[in-house]
Amino acid sequence: MKSEIAQLEIKRRTIIIGNLAGFVVWQLPYLFHYFTSDPSSNLSGWSSAVSIIGCFIWGYFLIRIVQFSRLLRKKRKLASSLNDEYIQVIRLKSFAIGFWVLLGVIVLLVTLSLVVDLKVRFVLFTLIFAGVIAPLVSYLIFEKD
């Protein structure tokens, strides 16, 4: 039973890393696009292809999350030992860090908007990017300890 829990922990970490990588690859071209060309135009060329590939990677790992949760629903004992108090504390800390990072990005963007005219699309993409990336990265860092 111990080895199965270790396998599920590795699978969970792999899913989170894949989800993180897919989301970054999907959204990063949008943020770069804002600085390199007209922000009102759509993505084109390599950035569009990279973004589509990232979207598919992210979608694949979302499906893996659903499969993983179904597996844990079938195996209640494994689910309870896999989501113990330590993991719950890590989740709580990572969401708290995500909140503070998001608040910091909001303050930074508001301050920056006093100097530079920021487009709404850039602000929204930046907030979504920070709001998704910060908790995932902090979770992976806390779980590694």
mmCIF file of C-alpha atoms in Angstrom:
data_model
loop_
_atom_site.group_PDB
_atom_site.id
_atom_site.type_symbol
_atom_site.label_atom_id
_atom_site.label_comp_id
_atom_site.label_asym_id
_atom_site.label_seq_id
_atom_site.Cartn_x
_atom_site.Cartn_y
_atom_site.Cartn_z
ATOM 1 C CA MET A 1 0.000 0.000 0.000
ATOM 2 C CA LYS A 2 2.930 2.314 0.711
ATOM 3 C CA SER A 3 4.292 1.948 -2.803
ATOM 4 C CA GLU A 4 0.893 2.752 -4.305
ATOM 5 C CA ILE A 5 0.716 5.954 -2.249
ATOM 6 C CA ALA A 6 4.201 6.905 -3.432
ATOM 7 C CA GLN A 7 3.147 6.264 -7.039
ATOM 8 C CA LEU A 8 0.049 8.421 -6.594
ATOM 9 C CA GLU A 9 2.146 11.219 -5.077
ATOM 10 C CA ILE A 10 4.474 11.092 -8.082
ATOM 11 C CA LYS A 11 1.480 11.077 -10.418
ATOM 12 C CA ARG A 12 -0.031 14.086 -8.636
ATOM 13 C CA ARG A 13 3.255 16.000 -8.863
ATOM 14 C CA THR A 14 3.580 15.120 -12.562
ATOM 15 C CA ILE A 15 0.043 16.340 -13.235
ATOM 16 C CA ILE A 16 0.701 19.628 -11.437
ATOM 17 C CA ILE A 17 3.988 20.186 -13.285
ATOM 18 C CA GLY A 18 2.353 19.356 -16.617
ATOM 19 C CA ASN A 19 -0.561 21.641 -15.861
ATOM 20 C CA LEU A 20 1.831 24.431 -14.923
ATOM 21 C CA ALA A 21 3.989 23.963 -18.031
ATOM 22 C CA GLY A 22 0.979 23.810 -20.340
ATOM 23 C CA PHE A 23 -0.544 26.947 -18.859
ATOM 24 C CA VAL A 24 2.738 28.884 -19.094
ATOM 25 C CA VAL A 25 3.286 27.822 -22.714
ATOM 26 C CA TRP A 26 -0.320 28.716 -23.511
ATOM 27 C CA GLN A 27 -0.414 32.160 -21.876
ATOM 28 C CA LEU A 28 3.154 33.460 -22.202
ATOM 29 C CA PRO A 29 2.835 34.291 -25.939
ATOM 30 C CA TYR A 30 -0.100 36.562 -25.099
ATOM 31 C CA LEU A 31 1.994 38.499 -22.587
ATOM 32 C CA PHE A 32 4.940 38.767 -25.004
ATOM 33 C CA HIS A 33 2.563 39.794 -27.770
ATOM 34 C CA TYR A 34 1.516 42.810 -25.764
ATOM 35 C CA PHE A 35 5.061 44.188 -25.732
ATOM 36 C CA THR A 36 6.178 43.207 -29.233
ATOM 37 C CA SER A 37 3.270 44.314 -31.431
ATOM 38 C CA ASP A 38 -0.115 45.979 -31.508
ATOM 39 C CA PRO A 39 -2.026 44.651 -28.475
ATOM 40 C CA SER A 40 -5.373 44.903 -30.266
ATOM 41 C CA SER A 41 -4.300 42.389 -32.950
ATOM 42 C CA ASN A 42 -4.409 38.634 -32.539
ATOM 43 C CA LEU A 43 -1.480 36.274 -32.188
ATOM 44 C CA SER A 44 0.165 35.212 -35.424
ATOM 45 C CA GLY A 45 2.937 32.932 -36.611
ATOM 46 C CA TRP A 46 5.063 31.054 -34.115
ATOM 47 C CA SER A 47 3.395 32.575 -31.073
ATOM 48 C CA SER A 48 0.005 31.322 -32.186
ATOM 49 C CA ALA A 49 1.364 27.804 -32.766
ATOM 50 C CA VAL A 50 3.129 27.784 -29.388
ATOM 51 C CA SER A 51 -0.020 29.000 -27.673
ATOM 52 C CA ILE A 52 -2.148 26.305 -29.323
ATOM 53 C CA ILE A 53 0.336 23.599 -28.318
ATOM 54 C CA GLY A 54 0.297 24.910 -24.741
ATOM 55 C CA CYS A 55 -3.499 24.929 -24.749
ATOM 56 C CA PHE A 56 -3.560 21.275 -25.781
ATOM 57 C CA ILE A 57 -0.980 20.339 -23.136
ATOM 58 C CA TRP A 58 -2.982 22.179 -20.475
ATOM 59 C CA GLY A 59 -6.214 20.518 -21.643
ATOM 60 C CA TYR A 60 -4.578 17.089 -21.532
ATOM 61 C CA PHE A 61 -3.479 17.598 -17.949
ATOM 62 C CA LEU A 62 -6.927 18.881 -16.986
ATOM 63 C CA ILE A 63 -8.302 15.570 -18.224
ATOM 64 C CA ARG A 64 -5.618 13.802 -16.171
ATOM 65 C CA ILE A 65 -6.798 15.725 -13.075
ATOM 66 C CA VAL A 66 -10.353 14.464 -13.610
ATOM 67 C CA GLN A 67 -9.093 10.898 -14.080
ATOM 68 C CA PHE A 68 -6.949 11.179 -10.963
ATOM 69 C CA SER A 69 -9.857 12.438 -8.868
ATOM 70 C CA ARG A 70 -12.075 9.580 -10.117
ATOM 71 C CA LEU A 71 -9.364 7.112 -9.169
ATOM 72 C CA LEU A 72 -9.177 8.578 -5.675
ATOM 73 C CA ARG A 73 -12.953 8.426 -5.282
ATOM 74 C CA LYS A 74 -12.790 4.692 -5.906
ATOM 75 C CA LYS A 75 -9.956 4.183 -3.405
ATOM 76 C CA ARG A 76 -11.017 6.083 -0.286
ATOM 77 C CA LYS A 77 -8.256 4.755 1.985
ATOM 78 C CA LEU A 78 -5.579 5.857 -0.440
ATOM 79 C CA ALA A 79 -7.267 9.227 -0.879
ATOM 80 C CA SER A 80 -7.307 9.909 2.844
ATOM 81 C CA SER A 81 -3.640 8.983 3.260
ATOM 82 C CA LEU A 82 -2.673 10.898 0.105
ATOM 83 C CA ASN A 83 -4.441 14.053 1.270
ATOM 84 C CA ASP A 84 -3.252 14.060 4.849
ATOM 85 C CA GLU A 85 -2.932 17.083 7.133
ATOM 86 C CA TYR A 86 0.509 17.938 5.766
ATOM 87 C CA ILE A 87 -0.783 18.202 2.195
ATOM 88 C CA GLN A 88 -3.766 20.250 3.394
ATOM 89 C CA VAL A 89 -1.386 22.695 5.099
ATOM 90 C CA ILE A 90 0.689 22.900 1.921
ATOM 91 C CA ARG A 91 -2.450 23.673 -0.092
ATOM 92 C CA LEU A 92 -3.504 26.333 2.371
ATOM 93 C CA LYS A 93 -0.056 27.955 2.315
ATOM 94 C CA SER A 94 0.147 27.866 -1.473
ATOM 95 C CA PHE A 95 -3.259 29.498 -1.865
ATOM 96 C CA ALA A 96 -2.291 32.131 0.687
ATOM 97 C CA ILE A 97 0.887 32.862 -1.260
ATOM 98 C CA GLY A 98 -1.146 32.949 -4.457
ATOM 99 C CA PHE A 99 -3.461 35.517 -2.862
ATOM 100 C CA TRP A 100 -0.580 37.745 -1.745
ATOM 101 C CA VAL A 101 1.198 37.469 -5.083
ATOM 102 C CA LEU A 102 -2.019 38.383 -6.866
ATOM 103 C CA LEU A 103 -2.517 41.332 -4.538
ATOM 104 C CA GLY A 104 1.089 42.422 -5.144
ATOM 105 C CA VAL A 105 0.628 42.208 -8.913
ATOM 106 C CA ILE A 106 -2.548 44.290 -8.631
ATOM 107 C CA VAL A 107 -0.709 46.956 -6.624
ATOM 108 C CA LEU A 108 2.158 46.873 -9.131
ATOM 109 C CA LEU A 109 -0.176 47.236 -12.106
ATOM 110 C CA VAL A 110 -2.149 50.046 -10.485
ATOM 111 C CA THR A 111 1.086 51.882 -9.711
ATOM 112 C CA LEU A 112 2.372 51.247 -13.229
ATOM 113 C CA SER A 113 -0.891 52.511 -14.717
ATOM 114 C CA LEU A 114 -0.189 55.921 -13.180
ATOM 115 C CA VAL A 115 2.882 56.197 -15.423
ATOM 116 C CA VAL A 116 2.027 54.056 -18.470
ATOM 117 C CA ASP A 117 -1.287 53.573 -20.242
ATOM 118 C CA LEU A 118 -2.035 49.871 -19.731
ATOM 119 C CA LYS A 119 -4.550 48.012 -21.868
ATOM 120 C CA VAL A 120 -7.257 46.030 -20.138
ATOM 121 C CA ARG A 121 -6.329 42.818 -21.986
ATOM 122 C CA PHE A 122 -2.768 42.989 -20.687
ATOM 123 C CA VAL A 123 -3.933 43.575 -17.126
ATOM 124 C CA LEU A 124 -6.375 40.661 -17.301
ATOM 125 C CA PHE A 125 -3.834 38.276 -18.832
ATOM 126 C CA THR A 126 -1.248 39.286 -16.258
ATOM 127 C CA LEU A 127 -3.638 38.775 -13.338
ATOM 128 C CA ILE A 128 -4.820 35.407 -14.609
ATOM 129 C CA PHE A 129 -1.232 34.352 -15.225
ATOM 130 C CA ALA A 130 -0.105 35.386 -11.731
ATOM 131 C CA GLY A 131 -3.232 33.948 -10.096
ATOM 132 C CA VAL A 132 -2.691 30.513 -11.619
ATOM 133 C CA ILE A 133 1.096 30.304 -11.573
ATOM 134 C CA ALA A 134 1.816 31.501 -8.014
ATOM 135 C CA PRO A 135 -0.181 28.829 -6.121
ATOM 136 C CA LEU A 136 1.058 26.021 -8.370
ATOM 137 C CA VAL A 137 4.718 26.985 -8.067
ATOM 138 C CA SER A 138 4.471 27.537 -4.311
ATOM 139 C CA TYR A 139 2.703 24.179 -3.900
ATOM 140 C CA LEU A 140 5.497 22.428 -5.784
ATOM 141 C CA ILE A 141 8.124 24.206 -3.669
ATOM 142 C CA PHE A 142 6.402 23.378 -0.367
ATOM 143 C CA GLU A 143 5.770 19.777 -1.369
ATOM 144 C CA LYS A 144 9.429 19.300 -2.244
ATOM 145 C CA ASP A 145 10.470 20.213 1.316
#
